[in-house]
């Protein structure tokens, strides 16, 4: 267990934590779970309420060589320890990362900061495809300026050992490094739910309602294994992020003990840092908005994270992309890239989405201003004012 | 003029800018303004629409010695230039600041950064009286740790010159310094409106409606001289800050030319930095909430501006005070103090206020999380969760 030992749960909270027990079958009619222990014994337990909180797992590509020594995924603490050990015990001068999402980029920064050269590779030729193209180009330029090789649009067919280290081979790819990290996303651990006949949802996550109830009586699911409602589209989505997982855990526990807790949904608000840049988003991007049936209009502005009057050694550009619905006037999504002041700035539009605000009403919000922290008009307000002209 | 020369307005925008013209009387019935020029000529002009954008002025205390050389207010660029010149031409080792508000504290930081010792003095014994007391104490401790003398609760009766410099004398006060800065707030420049019989409002600001119309036909007012609606109380307020002034200017111009623009109001969202601390607020504090008739409950939490898992050389505490209405459940206000990550964090609750969200709904908002930028639960969410227990 991560935060505390199983024994603490047993002694202090009177929770009968059974590690080494793998649930193989769940019977929603009998209300039992059954399986076997790591030392080969079978078990069967009855339940009044069952909570499935199985999380998600790192996706491993099904290619030859993915199990070679020196090839790692990064999902849990143990993965992190293995990577740290490998770095300590090997003279790693060059790493190859398969994938270019949040985790892959965060791993890239960590390795470059350890003076390790990094190449990144993925099949999709579009870098950060969910991000507005000119803003994605800013991040890509930043990566390349740090010496990172960005191989977007290249398939890896196999990993093999060569005299020079680990070799990644593809139709138009031949990269060699001392270690390989795989960061191509996660999948929900929904096997237990699936085998019990529970309804699955987007990406095979477990379908739950606002109260975290699954399709089966007295069975709840919470965390990365479960789906959620998207507050902009109102439709089911699967965006496994920490805050929602944490919040769903509390709400499910409340419901299990008979309190009534219902969650509103997620906006897909997320932020990550990669080298000099903070990258954040909330709500829908243009493609998602169009696919959801909105009459989407978008605009991108460049502003500054501080007032021009405030003396500063370097400029702090900030780019804001904003999407609105021409028909209803609603704000649908915001993306932001900048060298500072991005991470918390995304939260104001996130709250606006939760309230189904129009772009016009958002443009009227009373946001804080002081020269060290931004221009008089917060960049998200300028973005709203400019987007309104297109709406 | 500040941003561009009057001649540029005349040549490029075809705007007949008349500097050196002081309006003395306004006749709303005849629709004329009249007055005299700096070279002694009288003028009278007719208008179709009149916009009063006279701003605000620094308040000067009516005490003997306030006009002595070395005593300054800080409101406009010219004040700033005078202070800079005085600092350049005099060996200022010690400054005394009358007042302890935003501007006074920002001036204090600037002077201390120039290695000038600073004492601050004001009659109210309570330091930052609008701020939750334990949070105000954090700022006061910070000031005192920088060697700033904080004389709250001391009246200044007069300023006089002595052999040691400028001397501030009061019943229980005797401070000496090389210069004196007065930062005790501003007052609206509403003389023109008042003499024309226009309705005045809070603090003698000019009463305007959502469209910036005054009580007189075809006369608008915008900027620091005009009042506003408070979005939490729905009542008139006067909070002269840059964003509202700027926004009101645009809206008044739209209305003058026949477009229909209406402003929602202000939340009093504000932020300032003083030494290591960022201080921010939005909405009402406890006393204001009680005075407005709410059944106000408050709670203060201490959180961290970054995740505990994120390696950092020093802790980054952040304090959040949150006020809710027990009867309606509404969020009424938030205050925040911290060493980083405060300025933009205040904007999420500001948007919540604009939407009259309850504390419970705010606690469900999907805010961004990544270890470099905050804990999984944003401090404002933790504050909401904790406040809910009291509601």
Coordinates of C-alpha atoms in Angstrom, one line a residue, chain B:
Chain B
X1 CA -1.7 62.6 -21.2
X2 CA -0.3 59.3 -20.1
X3 CA -0.2 56.8 -23.0
X4 CA 0.0 59.2 -26.0
X5 CA 0.2 62.9 -26.7
X6 CA -2.9 65.0 -27.2
X7 CA -1.7 65.7 -30.7
X8 CA -1.9 62.0 -31.7
X9 CA -5.5 61.9 -30.6
X10 CA -6.1 65.0 -32.8
X11 CA -4.2 63.8 -35.8
X12 CA -4.8 60.1 -35.9
X13 CA -8.2 59.7 -34.3
X14 CA -9.8 63.0 -35.2
X15 CA -10.6 63.6 -31.5
X16 CA -10.6 67.2 -30.5
X17 CA -8.6 66.8 -27.2
X18 CA -8.6 70.1 -25.3
X19 CA -6.0 70.1 -22.5
X20 CA -5.8 73.0 -20.2
X21 CA -9.6 73.3 -20.1
X22 CA -11.2 73.1 -16.7
X23 CA -14.9 72.4 -16.6
X24 CA -16.5 74.5 -13.8
X25 CA -20.2 74.1 -14.6
X26 CA -22.3 71.6 -16.3
X27 CA -25.9 72.3 -17.4
X28 CA -27.8 69.1 -18.0
X29 CA -30.9 71.0 -19.3
X30 CA -29.1 73.1 -21.8
X31 CA -26.6 70.2 -22.4
X32 CA -23.6 72.4 -22.1
X33 CA -20.3 72.4 -20.2
X34 CA -18.5 75.7 -19.3
X35 CA -15.3 76.7 -17.6
X36 CA -12.0 78.5 -18.2
X37 CA -8.7 77.6 -19.7
X38 CA -5.3 77.7 -18.0
X39 CA -4.6 80.9 -19.9
X40 CA -7.7 82.5 -18.5
X41 CA -10.2 82.3 -21.3
X42 CA -13.8 81.2 -20.7
X43 CA -15.4 78.5 -22.8
X44 CA -18.8 76.9 -23.2
X45 CA -19.4 73.8 -25.3
X46 CA -22.7 72.0 -26.2
X47 CA -22.9 68.2 -26.0
X48 CA -25.2 65.4 -27.3
X49 CA -23.7 62.9 -24.8
X50 CA -21.4 63.8 -22.0
X51 CA -19.0 61.3 -20.4
X52 CA -17.5 62.1 -17.0
X53 CA -14.2 60.2 -16.6
X54 CA -12.5 62.3 -14.0
X55 CA -11.0 59.4 -12.0
X56 CA -10.0 59.7 -8.4
X57 CA -7.4 61.6 -6.4
X58 CA -5.1 60.7 -3.6
X59 CA -6.5 61.8 -0.2
X60 CA -4.2 64.2 1.6
X61 CA -4.7 64.4 5.4
X62 CA -5.5 67.9 6.6
X63 CA -2.7 68.2 9.0
X64 CA -0.1 70.9 9.4
X65 CA 3.1 70.2 7.4
X66 CA 1.5 67.9 4.8
X67 CA 2.8 70.4 2.1
X68 CA 6.4 70.4 3.3
X69 CA 9.1 69.4 0.9
X70 CA 9.7 65.7 1.1
X71 CA 6.1 64.8 1.7
X72 CA 4.5 62.9 -1.2
X73 CA 1.3 61.2 -2.3
X74 CA 1.4 58.5 -5.0
X75 CA -1.4 58.4 -7.4
X76 CA -0.3 59.4 -10.9
X77 CA 2.9 59.2 -13.0
X78 CA 3.9 62.7 -12.0
X79 CA 3.7 61.8 -8.3
X80 CA 6.0 58.8 -9.1
X81 CA 8.5 61.0 -11.0
X82 CA 8.6 63.5 -8.1
X83 CA 9.3 60.6 -5.6
X84 CA 12.0 59.2 -7.9
X85 CA 13.6 62.6 -8.3
X86 CA 13.6 63.2 -4.5
X87 CA 15.2 59.8 -3.9
X88 CA 17.9 60.6 -6.5
X89 CA 18.7 64.0 -5.2
X90 CA 18.6 63.3 -1.4
X91 CA 20.3 60.7 0.7
X92 CA 17.2 59.1 2.0
X93 CA 18.0 56.5 4.6
X94 CA 14.6 56.5 6.4
X95 CA 11.1 56.9 5.1
X96 CA 7.8 57.2 6.9
X97 CA 4.6 56.0 5.2
X98 CA 1.3 57.2 6.5
X99 CA -1.3 54.5 5.7
X100 CA -1.1 50.7 5.5
X101 CA -3.3 49.8 2.5
X102 CA -2.3 48.1 -0.8
X103 CA -0.4 51.2 -2.2
X104 CA 1.3 51.9 1.1
X105 CA 2.5 48.4 1.4
X106 CA 3.7 48.2 -2.2
X107 CA 5.6 51.5 -1.6
X108 CA 7.0 50.0 1.6
X109 CA 8.4 47.0 -0.3
X110 CA 9.9 49.3 -3.1
X111 CA 11.7 51.5 -0.5
X112 CA 13.0 48.6 1.6
X113 CA 14.3 47.1 -1.7
X114 CA 16.3 50.3 -2.1
X115 CA 17.8 49.8 1.4
X116 CA 15.7 52.5 2.9
X117 CA 14.4 51.9 6.4
X118 CA 10.6 52.3 6.7
X119 CA 8.2 53.1 9.4
X120 CA 4.4 52.9 8.7
X121 CA 1.8 54.6 10.8
X122 CA -2.0 54.8 10.8
X123 CA -4.7 55.6 13.4
X124 CA -6.6 52.2 13.2
X125 CA -4.9 49.8 15.6
X126 CA -6.0 46.8 13.5
X127 CA -3.5 45.9 10.7
X128 CA -5.3 45.2 7.4
X129 CA -8.7 45.3 9.1
X130 CA -10.5 43.8 6.1
X131 CA -8.3 40.7 6.2
X132 CA -9.0 37.7 8.5
X133 CA -7.0 38.4 11.7
X134 CA -4.7 35.3 11.6
X135 CA -3.8 36.0 8.0
X136 CA -3.3 39.7 8.6
X137 CA -0.9 38.6 11.4
X138 CA 1.2 36.6 8.9
X139 CA 1.6 39.7 6.7
X140 CA 2.4 41.9 9.7
X141 CA 5.0 39.4 11.0
X142 CA 6.5 39.4 7.5
X143 CA 6.8 43.2 7.4
X144 CA 8.3 43.4 10.9
X145 CA 10.8 40.6 10.0
X146 CA 12.1 43.0 7.2
X147 CA 12.7 45.6 9.9
X148 CA 9.6 47.7 9.0
X149 CA 8.2 49.6 12.0
X150 CA 4.4 49.1 12.1
X151 CA 2.7 51.8 14.1
X152 CA -0.9 50.9 13.9
X153 CA -3.2 52.8 16.3
X154 CA -1.2 56.1 16.2
X155 CA -2.6 59.4 15.1
X156 CA -0.4 61.9 13.2
X157 CA -1.2 65.4 14.4
X158 CA 1.4 67.3 12.4
X159 CA 4.5 67.0 10.3
X160 CA 7.4 69.4 11.0
X161 CA 11.0 69.8 10.0
X162 CA 13.7 69.1 12.6
X163 CA 17.4 69.0 12.4
X164 CA 17.1 65.2 11.9
X165 CA 14.6 65.6 9.0
X166 CA 10.9 65.4 8.8
X167 CA 9.2 64.7 12.1
X168 CA 5.8 63.2 12.6
X169 CA 4.2 64.2 15.9
X170 CA 1.1 62.7 17.5
X171 CA -0.3 62.1 21.0
X172 CA 1.8 59.0 21.4
X173 CA 4.0 59.3 18.3
X174 CA 7.3 60.8 17.4
X175 CA 8.9 59.5 14.2
X176 CA 11.6 61.1 12.2
X177 CA 12.6 60.3 8.6
X178 CA 14.1 61.8 5.4
X179 CA 10.8 61.6 3.5
X180 CA 7.2 61.0 4.1
X181 CA 4.8 59.1 1.8
X182 CA 1.1 59.4 2.2
X183 CA -1.0 56.4 1.0
X184 CA -4.3 56.6 2.8
X185 CA -6.6 55.9 -0.2
X186 CA -8.3 57.8 -2.9
X187 CA -11.5 59.8 -3.3
X188 CA -13.7 60.0 -6.4
X189 CA -13.4 63.2 -8.5
X190 CA -17.1 63.9 -8.5
X191 CA -17.1 67.8 -8.2
X192 CA -18.2 68.3 -11.8
X193 CA -21.1 65.8 -11.3
X194 CA -22.0 67.2 -7.9
X195 CA -22.2 70.8 -9.0
X196 CA -24.4 69.7 -11.9
X197 CA -26.8 68.2 -9.4
X198 CA -26.1 64.6 -10.4
X199 CA -26.9 61.9 -7.9
X200 CA -23.9 60.8 -5.9
X201 CA -23.4 57.4 -4.2
X202 CA -21.1 55.6 -1.8
X203 CA -18.1 57.8 -0.8
X204 CA -19.4 60.6 -3.0
X205 CA -18.8 58.6 -6.2
X206 CA -21.1 59.3 -9.1
X207 CA -24.2 57.1 -9.1
X208 CA -24.5 55.1 -12.4
X209 CA -26.7 52.3 -13.6
X210 CA -25.5 49.1 -15.3
X211 CA -25.1 51.1 -18.6
X212 CA -23.0 53.8 -16.9
X213 CA -25.8 56.3 -17.2
X214 CA -25.9 58.9 -14.4
X215 CA -29.1 60.4 -13.0
X216 CA -29.0 63.1 -15.7
X217 CA -30.1 62.5 -19.2
X218 CA -27.3 61.9 -21.8
X219 CA -24.6 62.0 -19.1
X220 CA -22.5 59.0 -18.5
X221 CA -19.7 58.4 -15.9
X222 CA -17.0 55.7 -15.9
X223 CA -13.8 54.9 -14.1
X224 CA -12.7 55.6 -10.5
X225 CA -15.2 58.5 -10.3
X226 CA -18.3 56.2 -10.7
X227 CA -19.9 53.6 -8.4
X228 CA -20.8 50.0 -9.3
X229 CA -23.1 47.2 -8.2
X230 CA -21.6 44.5 -6.0
X231 CA -22.4 41.1 -7.5
X232 CA -22.6 39.4 -4.1
X233 CA -24.9 41.9 -2.2
X234 CA -26.6 43.5 -5.3
X235 CA -26.1 46.8 -3.6
X236 CA -24.1 49.9 -4.7
X237 CA -20.4 49.9 -3.9
X238 CA -17.4 52.0 -4.7
X239 CA -14.2 49.9 -5.3
X240 CA -12.0 51.9 -7.6
X241 CA -9.8 49.3 -9.3
X242 CA -8.2 49.2 -12.8
X243 CA -10.1 46.4 -14.5
X244 CA -13.6 47.8 -13.6
X245 CA -12.4 51.4 -14.7
X246 CA -11.1 50.1 -18.0
X247 CA -14.2 47.9 -18.6
X248 CA -16.6 50.8 -17.7
X249 CA -14.7 53.0 -20.2
X250 CA -15.4 50.6 -23.0
X251 CA -19.0 50.1 -22.0
X252 CA -19.7 53.8 -21.6
X253 CA -18.2 54.4 -25.1
X254 CA -20.4 51.7 -26.5
X255 CA -23.5 53.3 -25.0
X256 CA -22.6 56.8 -26.1
X257 CA -22.4 55.6 -29.7
X258 CA -25.7 53.8 -29.4
X259 CA -24.6 50.2 -28.8
X260 CA -26.2 48.6 -25.7
X261 CA -23.7 47.6 -23.1
X262 CA -24.5 46.7 -19.5
X263 CA -22.1 45.7 -16.8
X264 CA -22.9 43.0 -14.2
X265 CA -21.0 44.5 -11.3
X266 CA -17.9 43.9 -9.3
X267 CA -16.8 41.3 -6.8
X268 CA -14.1 43.5 -5.3
X269 CA -11.5 41.0 -6.5
X270 CA -8.0 42.3 -5.7
X271 CA -4.5 41.2 -5.2
X272 CA -1.2 42.7 -4.1
X273 CA 2.2 41.6 -3.3
X274 CA 4.2 42.7 -0.3
X275 CA 7.7 41.2 0.2
X276 CA 7.4 37.4 0.2
X277 CA 3.6 37.4 0.3
X278 CA 0.8 37.5 -2.2
X279 CA -2.5 38.7 -0.7
X280 CA -5.8 38.4 -2.5
X281 CA -9.5 38.7 -1.9
X282 CA -12.8 38.4 -3.7
X283 CA -16.3 39.1 -2.5
X284 CA -17.2 39.9 1.1
X285 CA -15.3 39.4 4.3
X286 CA -17.1 38.2 7.5
X287 CA -18.0 41.7 8.7
X288 CA -19.3 42.8 5.3
X289 CA -21.3 39.6 4.9
X290 CA -22.9 40.1 8.3
X291 CA -23.6 43.7 7.6
X292 CA -25.2 42.7 4.3
X293 CA -27.6 40.5 6.2
X294 CA -26.2 37.1 5.4
X295 CA -26.1 34.3 8.0
X296 CA -22.3 34.2 7.5
X297 CA -20.1 31.3 8.5
X298 CA -16.3 31.4 8.0
X299 CA -13.4 29.1 8.1
X300 CA -9.7 29.4 7.6
X301 CA -7.4 26.6 6.4
X302 CA -3.7 26.3 5.9
X303 CA -2.7 24.3 2.8
X304 CA 0.2 24.3 0.5
X305 CA 0.7 25.9 -2.9
X306 CA 2.4 22.7 -4.2
X307 CA 2.0 19.0 -3.8
X308 CA 3.9 17.5 -0.9
X309 CA 5.4 14.9 -3.3
X310 CA 7.0 17.7 -5.3
X311 CA 10.6 18.3 -4.2
X312 CA 11.1 21.9 -3.2
X313 CA 13.7 23.8 -1.2
X314 CA 11.1 25.4 1.1
X315 CA 7.5 24.9 2.1
X316 CA 5.0 27.1 0.4
X317 CA 2.1 27.7 2.9
X318 CA -1.1 29.1 1.6
X319 CA -4.0 30.3 3.9
X320 CA -7.5 30.4 2.7
X321 CA -10.4 32.1 4.5
X322 CA -13.8 31.3 3.0
X323 CA -17.2 32.8 3.9
X324 CA -20.6 31.1 3.2
X325 CA -24.2 31.9 3.9
X326 CA -25.7 29.3 6.1
X327 CA -29.2 30.0 4.9
X328 CA -28.8 29.8 1.1
X329 CA -25.5 27.9 1.1
X330 CA -24.0 30.6 -1.1
X331 CA -20.3 31.3 -1.4
X332 CA -19.9 34.9 -0.2
X333 CA -16.1 35.6 -0.3
X334 CA -12.6 34.2 -0.2
X335 CA -9.3 35.7 1.1
X336 CA -5.9 34.2 0.5
X337 CA -2.4 34.8 1.7
X338 CA 0.7 32.8 0.6
X339 CA 4.2 32.9 -0.7
X340 CA 3.2 31.8 -4.2
X341 CA 0.2 30.7 -6.2
X342 CA -2.3 33.2 -4.7
X343 CA -2.8 35.8 -7.3
X344 CA -4.5 33.7 -10.0
X345 CA -6.0 31.2 -7.6
X346 CA -8.4 33.9 -6.4
X347 CA -10.0 34.1 -9.8
X348 CA -11.8 30.7 -9.6
X349 CA -13.9 31.8 -6.6
X350 CA -14.4 35.2 -8.2
X351 CA -16.1 33.4 -11.2
X352 CA -18.0 31.4 -8.7
X353 CA -19.3 34.6 -7.0
X354 CA -20.4 35.9 -10.4
X355 CA -22.5 32.8 -10.8
X356 CA -23.9 32.9 -7.3
X357 CA -22.6 29.4 -6.7
X358 CA -23.1 27.6 -3.4
X359 CA -20.1 26.5 -1.4
X360 CA -21.2 22.9 -2.1
X361 CA -21.2 23.4 -5.8
X362 CA -17.9 25.2 -5.7
X363 CA -16.4 22.3 -3.9
X364 CA -17.3 20.2 -6.9
X365 CA -15.5 22.3 -9.5
X366 CA -12.9 20.5 -11.7
X367 CA -9.8 22.5 -11.1
X368 CA -6.3 21.7 -12.5
X369 CA -3.8 19.5 -10.7
X370 CA -0.2 18.8 -11.2
X371 CA 2.4 18.4 -8.5
X372 CA 4.5 21.5 -9.4
X373 CA 1.4 23.7 -9.1
X374 CA -0.6 22.5 -6.1
X375 CA -2.0 19.7 -4.1
X376 CA -4.6 17.3 -5.7
X377 CA -7.3 19.3 -4.0
X378 CA -6.7 23.0 -4.8
X379 CA -6.5 25.0 -1.5
X380 CA -9.8 26.7 -2.4
X381 CA -11.5 23.3 -2.7
X382 CA -10.1 22.2 0.7
X383 CA -11.4 25.4 2.1
X384 CA -14.8 24.8 0.6
X385 CA -14.9 21.2 2.0
X386 CA -14.0 22.4 5.4
X387 CA -16.4 25.3 5.4
X388 CA -19.2 22.9 4.4
X389 CA -18.8 21.1 7.7
X390 CA -19.7 24.3 9.5
X391 CA -22.7 25.1 7.3

